[in-house]
Amino acid sequence: MRVALFGGSFNPPHVAHQMVALYVLETAPVDEVWFVPAYEHAFGKPLAPFADRLSMCELAAAALRPRVRVSGVEGEIGGRSLTLRTVRRLTELHPEHTFSLVIGSDLQGDIASWYGGDELQRTVPFIVVARPGSPAPPGGVLMPDVSSSAVRAALAAGKSVDGLVPRAVLDYIVRKGLYQGLA
């Protein structure tokens, strides 16, 4: 099976994440997309608890099943999220799959500075998705300008995030009291 790994903080997952997954499924040579929430942000940014972000990813993926799944491998690995380490572990766990990596166009120039960036580029092909403020890859489609940081800021300010976050994810956020008083 050909699997596109879609890693991120997913703090929280929003509708643009779902759109990216659907876009990749419909345009790239892959059979599935796996959301892979980071256990700990690579640069130490504060995140909601991993278990909550994993649960919210499951809720976001539910609308796109059966071709979108969620991997909790980063919880097993622990520590800072390092993409190469995650790819290595998933390759060990699933030698029958071939993996690719979904990244935003805003990250394309940074890969060489990532932990093991050169090895990562030799190990997996990249599927680049256009992000607002970054050039779109040839033939690429620009995804909506929705960000988790904007969603968190709106929630902290008591503003509506209708249309930005899947309803099931928003219900979870409200039920758990996530993102109140912090952006």
Backbone as JSON Lines, residues from 0, in Angstrom:
{"i":0,"aa":"M","n":[0.84,-1.18,0.0],"ca":[0.0,0.0,0.0],"c":[0.89,1.24,0.0]}
{"i":1,"aa":"R","n":[0.44,2.26,-0.72],"ca":[1.16,3.54,-0.79],"c":[0.49,4.52,0.18]}
{"i":2,"aa":"V","n":[1.27,4.98,1.17],"ca":[0.73,5.81,2.24],"c":[1.42,7.16,2.26]}
{"i":3,"aa":"A","n":[0.63,8.22,2.24],"ca":[1.15,9.58,2.4],"c":[1.04,9.96,3.87]}
{"i":4,"aa":"L","n":[2.17,10.26,4.49],"ca":[2.19,10.67,5.89],"c":[2.0,12.18,5.95]}
{"i":5,"aa":"F","n":[1.03,12.59,6.73],"ca":[0.7,14.01,6.88],"c":[0.93,14.35,8.35]}
{"i":6,"aa":"G","n":[2.13,14.81,8.64],"ca":[2.49,15.13,10.02],"c":[2.2,16.58,10.35]}
{"i":7,"aa":"G","n":[2.07,16.84,11.63],"ca":[1.85,18.21,12.08],"c":[1.48,18.24,13.55]}
{"i":8,"aa":"S","n":[1.37,19.43,14.07],"ca":[0.96,19.59,15.46],"c":[-0.52,19.27,15.62]}
{"i":9,"aa":"F","n":[-1.32,19.63,14.62],"ca":[-2.78,19.43,14.67],"c":[-3.31,19.95,16.0]}
{"i":10,"aa":"N","n":[-3.03,21.23,16.23],"ca":[-3.29,21.86,17.52],"c":[-4.25,23.04,17.39]}
{"i":11,"aa":"P","n":[-5.5,22.85,16.97],"ca":[-6.22,21.62,16.65],"c":[-6.23,21.35,15.15]}
{"i":12,"aa":"P","n":[-6.69,20.15,14.76],"ca":[-6.91,19.9,13.34],"c":[-8.1,20.75,12.86]}
{"i":13,"aa":"H","n":[-8.02,21.22,11.61],"ca":[-9.08,22.07,11.06],"c":[-9.46,21.6,9.66]}
{"i":14,"aa":"V","n":[-10.4,22.31,9.05],"ca":[-10.92,21.87,7.76],"c":[-9.88,21.9,6.66]}
{"i":15,"aa":"A","n":[-8.9,22.78,6.73],"ca":[-7.86,22.79,5.69],"c":[-7.03,21.51,5.77]}
{"i":16,"aa":"H","n":[-6.84,20.96,6.98],"ca":[-6.15,19.67,7.1],"c":[-6.94,18.59,6.36]}
{"i":17,"aa":"Q","n":[-8.25,18.59,6.55],"ca":[-9.09,17.62,5.85],"c":[-9.01,17.83,4.33]}
{"i":18,"aa":"M","n":[-9.02,19.07,3.9],"ca":[-8.95,19.38,2.48],"c":[-7.62,18.91,1.87]}
{"i":19,"aa":"V","n":[-6.54,19.1,2.61],"ca":[-5.24,18.64,2.14],"c":[-5.26,17.12,1.97]}
{"i":20,"aa":"A","n":[-5.8,16.42,2.95],"ca":[-5.85,14.96,2.86],"c":[-6.65,14.53,1.63]}
{"i":21,"aa":"L","n":[-7.8,15.13,1.41],"ca":[-8.63,14.77,0.26],"c":[-7.91,15.12,-1.05]}
{"i":22,"aa":"Y","n":[-7.29,16.29,-1.1],"ca":[-6.55,16.71,-2.29],"c":[-5.44,15.71,-2.62]}
{"i":23,"aa":"V","n":[-4.69,15.3,-1.62],"ca":[-3.6,14.34,-1.83],"c":[-4.15,13.01,-2.31]}
{"i":24,"aa":"L","n":[-5.22,12.55,-1.67],"ca":[-5.82,11.27,-2.09],"c":[-6.27,11.3,-3.55]}
{"i":25,"aa":"E","n":[-6.77,12.43,-3.99],"ca":[-7.34,12.52,-5.34],"c":[-6.34,12.91,-6.41]}
{"i":26,"aa":"T","n":[-5.15,13.38,-6.02],"ca":[-4.2,13.85,-7.04],"c":[-2.84,13.17,-7.0]}
{"i":27,"aa":"A","n":[-2.49,12.53,-5.91],"ca":[-1.17,11.89,-5.79],"c":[-1.33,10.37,-5.9]}
{"i":28,"aa":"P","n":[-0.26,9.7,-6.28],"ca":[-0.33,8.23,-6.4],"c":[-0.24,7.55,-5.03]}
{"i":29,"aa":"V","n":[-1.29,7.72,-4.22],"ca":[-1.34,7.12,-2.88],"c":[-2.68,6.42,-2.68]}
{"i":30,"aa":"D","n":[-2.67,5.45,-1.77],"ca":[-3.89,4.72,-1.42],"c":[-4.54,5.26,-0.15]}
{"i":31,"aa":"E","n":[-3.7,5.75,0.77],"ca":[-4.19,6.29,2.04],"c":[-3.36,7.49,2.45]}
{"i":32,"aa":"V","n":[-3.96,8.32,3.29],"ca":[-3.25,9.4,3.97],"c":[-3.37,9.12,5.46]}
{"i":33,"aa":"W","n":[-2.25,9.22,6.16],"ca":[-2.26,9.05,7.61],"c":[-1.9,10.37,8.28]}
{"i":34,"aa":"F","n":[-2.8,10.88,9.12],"ca":[-2.46,12.01,9.99],"c":[-1.5,11.48,11.04]}
{"i":35,"aa":"V","n":[-0.41,12.21,11.27],"ca":[0.59,11.8,12.26],"c":[0.84,13.0,13.18]}
{"i":36,"aa":"P","n":[0.05,13.12,14.26],"ca":[0.27,14.26,15.16],"c":[1.6,14.14,15.91]}
{"i":37,"aa":"A","n":[2.28,15.26,16.01],"ca":[3.56,15.34,16.73],"c":[3.33,15.1,18.21]}
{"i":38,"aa":"Y","n":[4.23,14.36,18.82],"ca":[4.14,14.16,20.27],"c":[4.52,15.46,20.98]}
{"i":39,"aa":"E","n":[5.65,16.0,20.58],"ca":[6.17,17.24,21.16],"c":[6.68,18.08,20.0]}
{"i":40,"aa":"H","n":[6.36,19.35,19.97],"ca":[6.78,20.22,18.86],"c":[8.3,20.25,18.77]}
{"i":41,"aa":"A","n":[8.81,20.15,17.55],"ca":[10.26,20.12,17.31],"c":[10.96,21.36,17.84]}
{"i":42,"aa":"F","n":[10.26,22.5,17.89],"ca":[10.88,23.73,18.37],"c":[10.32,24.18,19.72]}
{"i":43,"aa":"G","n":[9.71,23.24,20.43],"ca":[9.29,23.51,21.81],"c":[8.03,24.34,21.97]}
{"i":44,"aa":"K","n":[7.26,24.56,20.9],"ca":[6.02,25.32,21.05],"c":[5.04,24.54,21.91]}
{"i":45,"aa":"P","n":[4.29,25.25,22.78],"ca":[3.33,24.54,23.62],"c":[2.19,23.95,22.8]}
{"i":46,"aa":"L","n":[1.79,22.75,23.18],"ca":[0.72,22.05,22.47],"c":[-0.3,21.52,23.48]}
{"i":47,"aa":"A","n":[-1.52,21.34,23.03],"ca":[-2.51,20.63,23.84],"c":[-1.97,19.22,24.06]}
{"i":48,"aa":"P","n":[-2.43,18.52,25.09],"ca":[-1.94,17.16,25.34],"c":[-2.05,16.27,24.09]}
{"i":49,"aa":"F","n":[-1.05,15.41,23.92],"ca":[-1.0,14.52,22.76],"c":[-2.28,13.7,22.62]}
{"i":50,"aa":"A","n":[-2.77,13.15,23.72],"ca":[-3.97,12.31,23.67],"c":[-5.15,13.09,23.1]}
{"i":51,"aa":"D","n":[-5.28,14.36,23.46],"ca":[-6.38,15.18,22.93],"c":[-6.19,15.45,21.44]}
{"i":52,"aa":"R","n":[-4.97,15.76,21.02],"ca":[-4.74,16.04,19.6],"c":[-4.91,14.77,18.77]}
{"i":53,"aa":"L","n":[-4.53,13.63,19.31],"ca":[-4.73,12.35,18.64],"c":[-6.23,12.08,18.48]}
{"i":54,"aa":"S","n":[-7.0,12.3,19.53],"ca":[-8.46,12.11,19.48],"c":[-9.11,13.05,18.48]}
{"i":55,"aa":"M","n":[-8.66,14.3,18.46],"ca":[-9.23,15.26,17.52],"c":[-8.89,14.87,16.08]}
{"i":56,"aa":"C","n":[-7.68,14.34,15.85],"ca":[-7.32,13.86,14.51],"c":[-8.23,12.7,14.09]}
{"i":57,"aa":"E","n":[-8.53,11.81,15.03],"ca":[-9.45,10.7,14.73],"c":[-10.82,11.24,14.32]}
{"i":58,"aa":"L","n":[-11.29,12.28,15.0],"ca":[-12.58,12.87,14.66],"c":[-12.53,13.53,13.29]}
{"i":59,"aa":"A","n":[-11.44,14.22,12.98],"ca":[-11.29,14.87,11.67],"c":[-11.17,13.83,10.56]}
{"i":60,"aa":"A","n":[-10.48,12.73,10.83],"ca":[-10.28,11.68,9.83],"c":[-11.56,10.89,9.57]}
{"i":61,"aa":"A","n":[-12.45,10.84,10.54],"ca":[-13.67,10.03,10.42],"c":[-14.48,10.42,9.18]}
{"i":62,"aa":"A","n":[-14.48,11.69,8.84],"ca":[-15.25,12.14,7.68],"c":[-14.63,11.67,6.36]}
{"i":63,"aa":"L","n":[-13.39,11.23,6.4],"ca":[-12.66,10.86,5.18],"c":[-12.32,9.37,5.13]}
{"i":64,"aa":"R","n":[-12.88,8.61,6.05],"ca":[-12.61,7.18,6.08],"c":[-13.2,6.51,4.85]}
{"i":65,"aa":"P","n":[-12.69,5.42,4.39],"ca":[-11.67,4.58,4.99],"c":[-10.25,4.91,4.52]}
{"i":66,"aa":"R","n":[-10.09,5.93,3.66],"ca":[-8.78,6.18,3.07],"c":[-7.91,7.12,3.9]}
{"i":67,"aa":"V","n":[-8.43,7.65,4.99],"ca":[-7.64,8.5,5.88],"c":[-7.65,7.86,7.26]}
{"i":68,"aa":"R","n":[-6.45,7.67,7.8],"ca":[-6.29,7.07,9.12],"c":[-5.43,7.99,9.97]}
{"i":69,"aa":"V","n":[-5.27,7.62,11.23],"ca":[-4.44,8.37,12.16],"c":[-3.43,7.42,12.76]}
{"i":70,"aa":"S","n":[-2.18,7.87,12.83],"ca":[-1.13,7.09,13.47],"c":[-0.69,7.77,14.76]}
{"i":71,"aa":"G","n":[-0.67,7.01,15.83],"ca":[-0.19,7.51,17.12],"c":[1.27,7.16,17.36]}
{"i":72,"aa":"V","n":[2.01,6.86,16.3],"ca":[3.4,6.41,16.44],"c":[4.26,7.4,17.21]}
{"i":73,"aa":"E","n":[3.97,8.69,17.09],"ca":[4.8,9.68,17.8],"c":[4.64,9.53,19.32]}
{"i":74,"aa":"G","n":[3.48,9.08,19.77],"ca":[3.31,8.83,21.2],"c":[4.17,7.67,21.66]}
{"i":75,"aa":"E","n":[4.33,6.67,20.81],"ca":[5.2,5.52,21.11],"c":[6.66,5.95,21.14]}
{"i":76,"aa":"I","n":[7.05,6.8,20.18],"ca":[8.44,7.26,20.1],"c":[8.75,8.21,21.25]}
{"i":77,"aa":"G","n":[7.84,9.16,21.5],"ca":[8.02,10.14,22.57],"c":[9.03,11.22,22.2]}
{"i":78,"aa":"G","n":[9.12,12.24,23.02],"ca":[10.09,13.32,22.82],"c":[9.73,14.21,21.65]}
{"i":79,"aa":"R","n":[10.74,15.02,21.28],"ca":[10.56,15.97,20.17],"c":[10.23,15.23,18.88]}
{"i":80,"aa":"S","n":[9.36,15.82,18.1],"ca":[8.99,15.25,16.82],"c":[10.12,15.49,15.82]}
{"i":81,"aa":"L","n":[10.67,14.41,15.31],"ca":[11.7,14.47,14.27],"c":[11.21,13.59,13.13]}
{"i":82,"aa":"T","n":[10.93,14.2,12.01],"ca":[10.27,13.51,10.9],"c":[11.04,12.26,10.46]}
{"i":83,"aa":"L","n":[12.35,12.36,10.36],"ca":[13.13,11.2,9.92],"c":[12.95,10.03,10.88]}
{"i":84,"aa":"R","n":[12.97,10.31,12.16],"ca":[12.78,9.25,13.17],"c":[11.4,8.61,13.02]}
{"i":85,"aa":"T","n":[10.39,9.42,12.74],"ca":[9.03,8.91,12.56],"c":[8.94,8.04,11.31]}
{"i":86,"aa":"V","n":[9.52,8.5,10.23],"ca":[9.51,7.72,8.98],"c":[10.23,6.39,9.18]}
{"i":87,"aa":"R","n":[11.37,6.43,9.85],"ca":[12.11,5.19,10.11],"c":[11.26,4.21,10.91]}
{"i":88,"aa":"R","n":[10.6,4.69,11.96],"ca":[9.79,3.81,12.81],"c":[8.61,3.24,12.05]}
{"i":89,"aa":"L","n":[7.93,4.05,11.27],"ca":[6.79,3.54,10.51],"c":[7.24,2.54,9.45]}
{"i":90,"aa":"T","n":[8.41,2.75,8.87],"ca":[8.95,1.8,7.9],"c":[9.26,0.47,8.58]}
{"i":91,"aa":"E","n":[9.76,0.52,9.81],"ca":[10.01,-0.72,10.57],"c":[8.69,-1.43,10.89]}
{"i":92,"aa":"L","n":[7.69,-0.67,11.3],"ca":[6.4,-1.25,11.69],"c":[5.6,-1.77,10.5]}
{"i":93,"aa":"H","n":[5.78,-1.13,9.34],"ca":[4.98,-1.46,8.16],"c":[5.87,-1.62,6.92]}
{"i":94,"aa":"P","n":[6.72,-2.65,6.9],"ca":[7.62,-2.82,5.75],"c":[6.87,-3.1,4.45]}
{"i":95,"aa":"E","n":[5.61,-3.49,4.55],"ca":[4.82,-3.79,3.36],"c":[4.31,-2.52,2.67]}
{"i":96,"aa":"H","n":[4.44,-1.36,3.3],"ca":[3.95,-0.09,2.74],"c":[5.11,0.72,2.15]}
{"i":97,"aa":"T","n":[4.78,1.56,1.19],"ca":[5.72,2.58,0.74],"c":[5.16,3.92,1.22]}
{"i":98,"aa":"F","n":[6.04,4.75,1.71],"ca":[5.62,6.02,2.3],"c":[6.07,7.2,1.47]}
{"i":99,"aa":"S","n":[5.27,8.26,1.53],"ca":[5.64,9.57,1.02],"c":[5.28,10.55,2.14]}
{"i":100,"aa":"L","n":[5.69,11.79,1.97],"ca":[5.51,12.77,3.03],"c":[4.82,14.0,2.47]}
{"i":101,"aa":"V","n":[3.71,14.4,3.08],"ca":[2.98,15.6,2.69],"c":[3.56,16.78,3.46]}
{"i":102,"aa":"I","n":[3.96,17.83,2.72],"ca":[4.43,19.05,3.39],"c":[3.82,20.26,2.72]}
{"i":103,"aa":"G","n":[3.77,21.35,3.46],"ca":[3.31,22.61,2.9],"c":[4.43,23.27,2.12]}
{"i":104,"aa":"S","n":[4.06,24.04,1.11],"ca":[5.05,24.73,0.28],"c":[5.91,25.69,1.11]}
{"i":105,"aa":"D","n":[5.4,26.13,2.25],"ca":[6.16,27.03,3.11],"c":[7.36,26.33,3.76]}
{"i":106,"aa":"L","n":[7.36,25.01,3.79],"ca":[8.45,24.25,4.44],"c":[9.48,23.73,3.45]}
{"i":107,"aa":"Q","n":[9.2,23.82,2.18],"ca":[10.06,23.23,1.16],"c":[11.52,23.67,1.29]}
{"i":108,"aa":"G","n":[11.75,24.93,1.54],"ca":[13.13,25.44,1.64],"c":[13.82,25.09,2.94]}
{"i":109,"aa":"D","n":[13.08,24.55,3.91],"ca":[13.65,24.25,5.23],"c":[14.12,22.81,5.39]}
{"i":110,"aa":"I","n":[13.78,21.94,4.49],"ca":[14.03,20.5,4.66],"c":[15.5,20.2,4.92]}
{"i":111,"aa":"A","n":[16.39,20.88,4.23],"ca":[17.82,20.62,4.39],"c":[18.28,20.9,5.82]}
{"i":112,"aa":"S","n":[17.58,21.78,6.53],"ca":[17.98,22.09,7.91],"c":[17.32,21.2,8.96]}
{"i":113,"aa":"W","n":[16.4,20.34,8.52],"ca":[15.75,19.42,9.45],"c":[16.73,18.35,9.91]}
{"i":114,"aa":"Y","n":[16.44,17.75,11.03],"ca":[17.22,16.61,11.51],"c":[17.23,15.55,10.41]}
{"i":115,"aa":"G","n":[18.43,15.21,9.92],"ca":[18.56,14.19,8.88],"c":[17.85,14.55,7.59]}
{"i":116,"aa":"G","n":[17.75,15.85,7.28],"ca":[17.02,16.31,6.11],"c":[17.47,15.67,4.81]}
{"i":117,"aa":"D","n":[18.79,15.52,4.64],"ca":[19.3,14.91,3.41],"c":[18.86,13.45,3.3]}
{"i":118,"aa":"E","n":[18.98,12.72,4.41],"ca":[18.55,11.33,4.41],"c":[17.04,11.22,4.17]}
{"i":119,"aa":"L","n":[16.3,12.12,4.78],"ca":[14.84,12.12,4.61],"c":[14.48,12.3,3.14]}
{"i":120,"aa":"Q","n":[15.16,13.23,2.46],"ca":[14.88,13.47,1.05],"c":[15.24,12.27,0.18]}
{"i":121,"aa":"R","n":[16.22,11.48,0.61],"ca":[16.58,10.27,-0.14],"c":[15.63,9.11,0.19]}
{"i":122,"aa":"T","n":[15.0,9.17,1.35],"ca":[14.18,8.05,1.85],"c":[12.75,8.06,1.34]}
{"i":123,"aa":"V","n":[12.12,9.24,1.31],"ca":[10.71,9.32,0.91],"c":[10.5,10.46,-0.09]}
{"i":124,"aa":"P","n":[9.59,10.25,-1.04],"ca":[9.22,11.36,-1.91],"c":[8.32,12.34,-1.13]}
{"i":125,"aa":"F","n":[8.36,13.59,-1.54],"ca":[7.56,14.62,-0.91],"c":[6.38,14.99,-1.82]}
{"i":126,"aa":"I","n":[5.24,15.19,-1.2],"ca":[4.06,15.71,-1.88],"c":[3.87,17.12,-1.33]}
{"i":127,"aa":"V","n":[4.1,18.12,-2.16],"ca":[4.07,19.51,-1.72],"c":[2.71,20.1,-2.02]}
{"i":128,"aa":"V","n":[2.09,20.67,-0.98],"ca":[0.78,21.3,-1.09],"c":[0.95,22.79,-0.84]}
{"i":129,"aa":"A","n":[0.35,23.6,-1.7],"ca":[0.49,25.05,-1.59],"c":[-0.17,25.6,-0.33]}
{"i":130,"aa":"R","n":[0.57,26.47,0.35],"ca":[0.04,27.16,1.53],"c":[0.0,28.66,1.23]}
{"i":131,"aa":"P","n":[-0.96,29.36,1.81],"ca":[-1.02,30.81,1.58],"c":[0.3,31.47,1.96]}
{"i":132,"aa":"G","n":[0.72,32.41,1.12],"ca":[1.97,33.13,1.37],"c":[3.19,32.44,0.81]}
{"i":133,"aa":"S","n":[3.03,31.27,0.22],"ca":[4.14,30.53,-0.37],"c":[3.79,30.2,-1.81]}
{"i":134,"aa":"P","n":[4.81,30.12,-2.66],"ca":[4.51,29.79,-4.06],"c":[3.93,28.38,-4.19]}
{"i":135,"aa":"A","n":[2.95,28.25,-5.06],"ca":[2.34,26.94,-5.3],"c":[3.23,26.12,-6.21]}
{"i":136,"aa":"P","n":[3.33,24.82,-5.96],"ca":[4.06,23.97,-6.9],"c":[3.34,23.95,-8.24]}
{"i":137,"aa":"P","n":[4.05,23.65,-9.34],"ca":[3.4,23.63,-10.65],"c":[2.14,22.74,-10.63]}
{"i":138,"aa":"G","n":[1.03,23.29,-11.09],"ca":[-0.22,22.55,-11.12],"c":[-0.89,22.41,-9.77]}
{"i":139,"aa":"G","n":[-0.29,22.99,-8.74],"ca":[-0.83,22.87,-7.39],"c":[-2.02,23.77,-7.15]}
{"i":140,"aa":"V","n":[-2.77,23.43,-6.13],"ca":[-3.95,24.2,-5.74],"c":[-3.66,24.83,-4.39]}
{"i":141,"aa":"L","n":[-3.96,26.12,-4.26],"ca":[-3.75,26.81,-2.99],"c":[-4.83,26.41,-2.0]}
{"i":142,"aa":"M","n":[-4.4,25.95,-0.84],"ca":[-5.35,25.55,0.2],"c":[-5.88,26.79,0.92]}
{"i":143,"aa":"P","n":[-7.04,26.69,1.57],"ca":[-7.62,27.84,2.27],"c":[-6.69,28.36,3.37]}
{"i":144,"aa":"D","n":[-6.8,29.64,3.62],"ca":[-5.96,30.3,4.62],"c":[-6.56,30.08,6.01]}
{"i":145,"aa":"V","n":[-6.41,28.86,6.51],"ca":[-6.87,28.49,7.85],"c":[-5.65,27.96,8.58]}
{"i":146,"aa":"S","n":[-5.43,28.43,9.8],"ca":[-4.3,27.94,10.58],"c":[-4.76,27.58,11.99]}
{"i":147,"aa":"S","n":[-4.06,26.62,12.57],"ca":[-4.39,26.22,13.95],"c":[-4.17,27.38,14.91]}
{"i":148,"aa":"S","n":[-3.14,28.21,14.67],"ca":[-2.89,29.33,15.58],"c":[-4.04,30.34,15.52]}
{"i":149,"aa":"A","n":[-4.6,30.59,14.33],"ca":[-5.75,31.5,14.22],"c":[-6.98,30.9,14.91]}
{"i":150,"aa":"V","n":[-7.16,29.59,14.77],"ca":[-8.28,28.91,15.43],"c":[-8.13,29.04,16.95]}
{"i":151,"aa":"R","n":[-6.91,28.77,17.46],"ca":[-6.69,28.88,18.92],"c":[-6.94,30.3,19.41]}
{"i":152,"aa":"A","n":[-6.47,31.29,18.65],"ca":[-6.66,32.69,19.05],"c":[-8.15,33.04,19.09]}
{"i":153,"aa":"A","n":[-8.9,32.6,18.1],"ca":[-10.34,32.87,18.08],"c":[-11.03,32.2,19.26]}
{"i":154,"aa":"L","n":[-10.68,30.96,19.52],"ca":[-11.29,30.24,20.64],"c":[-10.96,30.92,21.97]}
{"i":155,"aa":"A","n":[-9.7,31.34,22.13],"ca":[-9.29,32.0,23.37],"c":[-10.02,33.32,23.58]}
{"i":156,"aa":"A","n":[-10.36,33.98,22.45],"ca":[-11.07,35.26,22.52],"c":[-12.58,35.08,22.56]}
{"i":157,"aa":"G","n":[-13.04,33.83,22.56],"ca":[-14.47,33.56,22.61],"c":[-15.18,33.81,21.29]}
{"i":158,"aa":"K","n":[-14.43,33.85,20.19],"ca":[-15.02,34.08,18.87],"c":[-15.4,32.76,18.21]}
{"i":159,"aa":"S","n":[-16.29,32.85,17.25],"ca":[-16.75,31.67,16.53],"c":[-15.65,31.14,15.6]}
{"i":160,"aa":"V","n":[-15.56,29.82,15.53],"ca":[-14.68,29.17,14.56],"c":[-15.51,28.3,13.61]}
{"i":161,"aa":"D","n":[-16.79,28.62,13.51],"ca":[-17.67,27.89,12.59],"c":[-17.09,27.96,11.18]}
{"i":162,"aa":"G","n":[-17.07,26.83,10.51],"ca":[-16.54,26.76,9.17],"c":[-15.05,26.56,9.09]}
{"i":163,"aa":"L","n":[-14.37,26.65,10.23],"ca":[-12.91,26.47,10.25],"c":[-12.48,25.14,10.84]}
{"i":164,"aa":"V","n":[-13.33,24.59,11.7],"ca":[-13.0,23.36,12.43],"c":[-14.16,22.38,12.22]}
{"i":165,"aa":"P","n":[-13.85,21.11,11.95],"ca":[-14.93,20.13,11.83],"c":[-15.81,20.15,13.09]}
{"i":166,"aa":"R","n":[-17.1,20.0,12.9],"ca":[-18.04,20.08,14.04],"c":[-17.66,19.12,15.16]}
{"i":167,"aa":"A","n":[-17.29,17.9,14.82],"ca":[-16.94,16.91,15.86],"c":[-15.71,17.35,16.64]}
{"i":168,"aa":"V","n":[-14.76,17.98,15.96],"ca":[-13.56,18.48,16.64],"c":[-13.93,19.64,17.55]}
{"i":169,"aa":"L","n":[-14.77,20.54,17.07],"ca":[-15.2,21.67,17.9],"c":[-15.96,21.18,19.13]}
{"i":170,"aa":"D","n":[-16.83,20.22,18.96],"ca":[-17.55,19.65,20.11],"c":[-16.57,19.09,21.13]}
{"i":171,"aa":"Y","n":[-15.54,18.42,20.68],"ca":[-14.51,17.85,21.56],"c":[-13.78,18.97,22.31]}
{"i":172,"aa":"I","n":[-13.39,20.02,21.57],"ca":[-12.68,21.16,22.18],"c":[-13.53,21.77,23.29]}
{"i":173,"aa":"V","n":[-14.8,21.98,23.01],"ca":[-15.7,22.59,24.0],"c":[-15.87,21.66,25.2]}
{"i":174,"aa":"R","n":[-16.1,20.38,24.92],"ca":[-16.3,19.41,26.01],"c":[-15.08,19.32,26.92]}
{"i":175,"aa":"K","n":[-13.88,19.38,26.34],"ca":[-12.64,19.24,27.1],"c":[-12.12,20.58,27.64]}
{"i":176,"aa":"G","n":[-12.71,21.7,27.19],"ca":[-12.26,23.01,27.64],"c":[-10.88,23.37,27.13]}
{"i":177,"aa":"L","n":[-10.55,22.91,25.91],"ca":[-9.23,23.18,25.34],"c":[-9.15,24.6,24.77]}
{"i":178,"aa":"Y","n":[-7.97,25.17,24.79],"ca":[-7.63,26.46,24.18],"c":[-8.34,27.65,24.79]}
{"i":179,"aa":"Q","n":[-8.79,27.52,26.01],"ca":[-9.41,28.66,26.67],"c":[-8.33,29.51,27.32]}
{"i":180,"aa":"G","n":[-8.35,30.79,27.0],"ca":[-7.42,31.73,27.64],"c":[-6.0,31.68,27.14]}
{"i":181,"aa":"L","n":[-5.75,30.93,26.04],"ca":[-4.4,30.96,25.47],"c":[-4.49,30.94,23.96]}
{"i":182,"aa":"A","n":[-3.54,31.57,23.33],"ca":[-3.5,31.59,21.86],"c":[-2.29,30.81,21.46]}
